[in-house]
Amino acid sequence: MQGDGIVIVGGGICGLATALALHRKGIPSLILEQAESLRATGFAITIHTNGWRALDQLGVGSKLRLTARSLDSFHEIFLDKGVDRRFPFGKEEIRTVKRNDLIEAMAKELPAGTIHFGCRVVAITLDAFSSDPMLKLHDGSVIKSKVVIGCDGVNSVVSRFLELKPPNFYDLCAIRSFTNYPTGHGLDNEFTRIRKGGLLVVRAPVDDNIVYWLVGDNCRSRDSSIPQDMEHFKQSIVQKIQAMDPDIVEMVEKSDIHSLSVYPLRCCPPWDILLGNFHKGNVVVAGDAMHVMTPFLGQGGSACLEDAVVLARCMAQTLSLVDLKSNGQLMLWGKATDAFEQYIRERRMRLFWLSLQVYLIGLLDEPSTSTLIRFVCSCLLILLFRDFQGHTKYDCGRL
Ligand SMILES: Cc1cc2nc3c(=O)[nH]c(=O)nc-3n(C[C@H](O)[C@H](O)[C@H](O)COP(=O)(O)OP(=O)(O)OC[C@H]3O[C@@H](n4cnc5c(N)ncnc54)[C@H](O)[C@@H]3O)c2cc1C
């Protein structure tokens, strides 16, 4: 495998979006993905207006809209308090997208040979003479590169190289799956969030037959491995949500057991976003590796897409491309560092506000949060985020 140019670590939403954005700007890159094939973690994702803007810049928005269900309102239910209210999304574009559709749409637009599967990066070092990044793979091989972009998610090797602080754990786990209703689910196009005690259930239709759901539950486990006995695990969730409406209990009972996953929620606190050194020389991070957030705003994936557009734009503006006629590949020449500084300048405050909002909501949801802290969080949310959906109005600009 030939490194030499730009190497992206991780072929998830962010890695693929970044490679595609660079490709649209005429800059080749190579993705190293540890899995053996394209792999979507979780069944579906909601993408807000800001994410669709980024997808349009990547040239895959129109295609994805053909299958992504448009949602028209947010339905919030607090069973303990008897609150049941709906907020129309109005002009906002919010759709549920199957994660596989999203990653496949982006991967298909990449030149053949861009993604290298089965390549787990275990360490990064800098060449003693040139300071070029060197990537050590699990099989002992070493790939030399000019630029490394770490899109390797929450347990990022690249973040460790940059000495970023590991994200915090919450006392909450997300249990996710989907349910197929062969004769149709009959639900409105609503994003529904139901709370009862410490339990949270989120539900969104994906198409006429499929519903994506998530149960947020207290947990102290830091292990996202799949439970051994899935049927038993599913029944334990069903037991926990017995006090919810029968259609919710039925949804979980009839869900696809193979898609059931448990994810201990993690989040970068806002001050780490404000102070983090997100690049060192020609190595930079993007996506969850830079700013993992809890799913309370449904913005993690869209923020990855924004990162990709901004990063590729900064790189195209700053770097010169010189055809060194090596294997017919364009090679990079120029100061990647300048591009990364510009990228981080553009992203930092956007990510700070997103992470602050998500952090405050997360504290409200955490069972261990004291009454006083809850009161302070509520006041800050009202004061700073009066327009609660303001985060969806962000425009990452043209590629
Ligand atoms: C429960 C839950 C619900 C969510 N819901 C939403 C939502 O509705 N809307 C939304 O916008 N966002 C949502 N998110 C957030 C969103 O899923 C993430 O922000 C997004 O998937 C992050 O993408 P990524 O590419 O940065 O990281 P990942 O998706 O984690 O991808 C990282 C990739 O890197 C690979 N990798 C890791 N380490 C290495 C290595 N050392 N070498 C090579 N490859 C490596 C992995 O195999 C993986 O393919 C949710 C998150 C959770 C947990």
XYZ file of N, CA, C and O and ligand atoms in Angstrom, residues 9-15 32-35 39 41 44-48 99 119-122 151-157 174 176 212 214 263 265 286-289 293-295 298-304, ligand 1:
253
model
N -7.459 8.151 8.916
C -7.619 6.953 9.755
C -9.094 6.852 10.131
O -9.643 7.735 10.786
N -9.756 5.767 9.692
C -11.164 5.553 10.022
C -12.073 5.820 8.838
O -12.011 6.889 8.231
N -12.890 4.821 8.538
C -13.827 4.948 7.406
C -15.267 4.962 7.879
O -16.122 4.274 7.321
N -15.552 5.739 8.928
C -16.938 5.952 9.365
C -17.497 7.174 8.632
O -16.994 7.567 7.574
N -18.528 7.772 9.210
C -19.171 8.928 8.559
C -18.135 10.021 8.277
O -18.060 10.563 7.177
N -17.311 10.310 9.285
C -16.382 11.432 9.128
C -15.265 11.133 8.123
O -14.943 11.974 7.277
N -14.692 9.921 8.218
C -13.595 9.577 7.304
C -14.055 9.583 5.858
O -13.363 10.120 4.978
N -7.680 4.365 5.875
C -7.342 3.097 6.536
C -8.457 2.768 7.514
O -8.709 3.536 8.457
N -9.156 1.677 7.257
C -10.280 1.290 8.115
C -9.982 -0.075 8.726
O -9.654 -1.018 8.023
N -10.164 -0.160 10.043
C -9.823 -1.421 10.720
C -10.801 -2.556 10.397
O -10.410 -3.719 10.394
N -12.068 -2.226 10.120
C -13.051 -3.281 9.820
C -12.762 -3.871 8.440
O -12.027 -3.291 7.640
N -18.880 -0.304 7.591
C -19.554 -0.760 8.804
C -20.270 0.423 9.455
O -19.647 1.416 9.801
N -22.293 1.816 12.576
C -22.604 1.517 13.978
C -23.946 2.156 14.302
O -24.068 3.359 14.303
N -29.899 3.808 12.325
C -30.288 5.036 11.615
C -29.743 6.256 12.340
O -29.194 6.161 13.438
N -29.914 7.384 11.695
C -29.395 8.632 12.248
C -30.365 9.733 11.809
O -30.930 9.642 10.711
N -30.585 10.717 12.665
C -31.378 11.860 12.192
C -30.397 12.944 11.753
O -29.409 13.219 12.443
N -30.689 13.512 10.611
C -29.818 14.575 10.098
C -30.644 15.854 9.975
O -31.739 15.854 9.420
N -30.100 16.916 10.558
C -30.796 18.202 10.589
C -30.370 19.067 9.394
O -29.435 18.725 8.669
N -28.094 4.453 8.371
C -26.651 4.722 8.381
C -25.945 4.058 7.204
O -25.031 4.636 6.622
N -7.196 -2.551 8.092
C -5.953 -1.847 8.456
C -6.164 -1.095 9.761
O -6.736 0.013 9.774
N -5.729 -1.681 10.849
C -5.893 -1.002 12.147
C -4.602 -0.282 12.506
O -3.537 -0.906 12.594
N -4.723 1.008 12.677
C -3.558 1.803 13.064
C -3.361 1.631 14.564
O -4.301 1.817 15.339
N -2.153 1.258 14.963
C -1.929 1.057 16.403
C -1.072 2.174 17.018
O -1.118 2.391 18.221
N -9.978 10.297 11.845
C -11.454 10.206 11.907
C -11.782 8.856 12.523
O -12.651 8.138 12.037
N -11.057 8.496 13.564
C -11.147 7.143 14.100
C -11.990 7.056 15.363
O -11.791 6.161 16.191
N -12.946 7.974 15.486
C -13.982 7.827 16.493
C -13.545 8.045 17.929
O -12.473 8.585 18.209
N -14.403 7.561 18.836
C -14.272 7.942 20.245
C -13.008 7.386 20.924
O -12.452 8.022 21.822
N -12.513 6.229 20.469
C -11.284 5.680 21.072
C -10.091 5.934 20.155
O -9.282 5.050 19.897
N -9.989 7.146 19.685
C -9.053 7.499 18.625
C -7.568 7.362 19.001
O -7.110 7.884 20.023
N -6.852 6.686 18.129
C -5.391 6.586 18.272
C -4.764 7.952 17.953
O -3.783 8.373 18.574
N -27.017 4.019 25.820
C -28.044 4.031 24.768
C -28.167 2.617 24.232
O -27.186 2.001 23.824
N -29.951 0.559 21.282
C -30.565 0.930 19.998
C -30.927 -0.287 19.182
O -30.217 -1.287 19.206
N -36.980 3.258 13.925
C -35.710 3.245 14.646
C -35.991 3.701 16.071
O -36.754 4.638 16.285
N -34.424 4.114 20.354
C -33.294 4.163 21.291
C -33.869 4.231 22.705
O -34.808 4.986 22.955
N -24.527 1.179 24.029
C -23.443 2.137 23.867
C -23.371 3.031 25.096
O -24.275 3.834 25.330
N -22.728 6.173 26.932
C -22.609 7.521 26.336
C -21.368 8.254 26.832
O -21.014 8.197 28.005
N -10.811 14.951 13.366
C -12.145 15.431 12.987
C -13.167 14.404 13.480
O -12.811 13.280 13.840
N -14.434 14.801 13.484
C -15.510 13.883 13.886
C -15.461 13.546 15.374
O -14.954 14.327 16.183
N -15.944 12.365 15.717
C -16.004 11.973 17.132
C -14.625 11.950 17.780
O -14.503 12.114 18.991
N -13.594 11.728 17.014
C -12.236 11.732 17.564
C -11.904 13.112 18.140
O -11.069 13.251 19.035
N -20.041 13.628 21.180
C -21.096 14.206 22.019
C -22.221 13.189 22.210
O -22.372 12.268 21.402
N -22.995 13.377 23.261
C -24.129 12.476 23.496
C -25.181 12.749 22.416
O -25.173 13.820 21.808
N -26.101 11.793 22.193
C -27.037 11.984 21.070
C -28.246 12.871 21.391
O -29.200 12.879 20.636
N -28.848 15.062 18.572
C -28.781 14.391 17.271
C -27.885 15.156 16.304
O -28.215 15.310 15.132
N -26.753 15.649 16.809
C -25.896 16.491 15.966
C -24.504 15.920 15.716
O -23.758 16.475 14.919
N -24.148 14.810 16.381
C -22.776 14.299 16.232
C -22.415 14.015 14.782
O -21.352 14.414 14.294
N -23.310 13.328 14.082
C -23.044 12.967 12.691
C -23.002 14.185 11.782
O -22.124 14.311 10.918
N -23.940 15.108 12.000
C -23.960 16.315 11.166
C -22.706 17.156 11.399
O -22.160 17.743 10.463
N -22.252 17.178 12.654
C -21.022 17.936 12.953
C -19.829 17.306 12.231
O -18.921 18.016 11.770
N -19.837 15.977 12.074
C -18.767 15.291 11.318
C -18.787 15.766 9.850
O -17.733 15.997 9.239
C -26.742 6.231 20.487
C -26.279 7.245 19.490
C -27.188 7.888 18.664
C -26.761 8.871 17.768
N -27.684 9.515 16.998
C -27.270 10.479 16.159
C -28.223 11.169 15.345
O -29.412 10.883 15.381
N -27.758 12.147 14.540
C -26.434 12.475 14.472
O -26.071 13.365 13.691
N -25.527 11.830 15.214
C -25.910 10.855 16.055
N -24.985 10.185 16.792
C -23.555 10.561 16.669
C -22.931 9.914 15.447
O -23.268 8.545 15.403
C -21.431 10.066 15.500
O -21.113 11.405 15.759
C -20.761 9.641 14.209
O -21.109 8.333 13.867
C -19.251 9.747 14.356
O -18.638 9.375 13.157
P -17.059 9.211 13.072
O -16.778 8.812 11.678
O -16.379 10.394 13.643
O -16.739 8.016 14.073
P -17.157 6.479 13.964
O -18.514 6.339 13.402
O -16.899 5.895 15.304
O -16.146 5.887 12.910
C -14.803 5.666 13.212
C -14.260 4.659 12.241
O -12.870 4.522 12.462
C -12.534 3.142 12.516
N -11.364 3.065 13.408
C -11.326 3.283 14.727
N -10.072 3.141 15.187
C -9.323 2.801 14.132
C -7.939 2.508 13.980
N -7.104 2.545 15.017
N -7.481 2.202 12.744
C -8.307 2.164 11.661
N -9.635 2.425 11.767
C -10.123 2.749 12.981
C -13.768 2.461 13.069
O -13.816 1.095 12.715
C -14.879 3.272 12.423
O -15.238 2.760 11.165
C -25.381 9.209 17.693
C -24.458 8.544 18.494
C -24.903 7.573 19.390
C -23.905 6.896 20.274
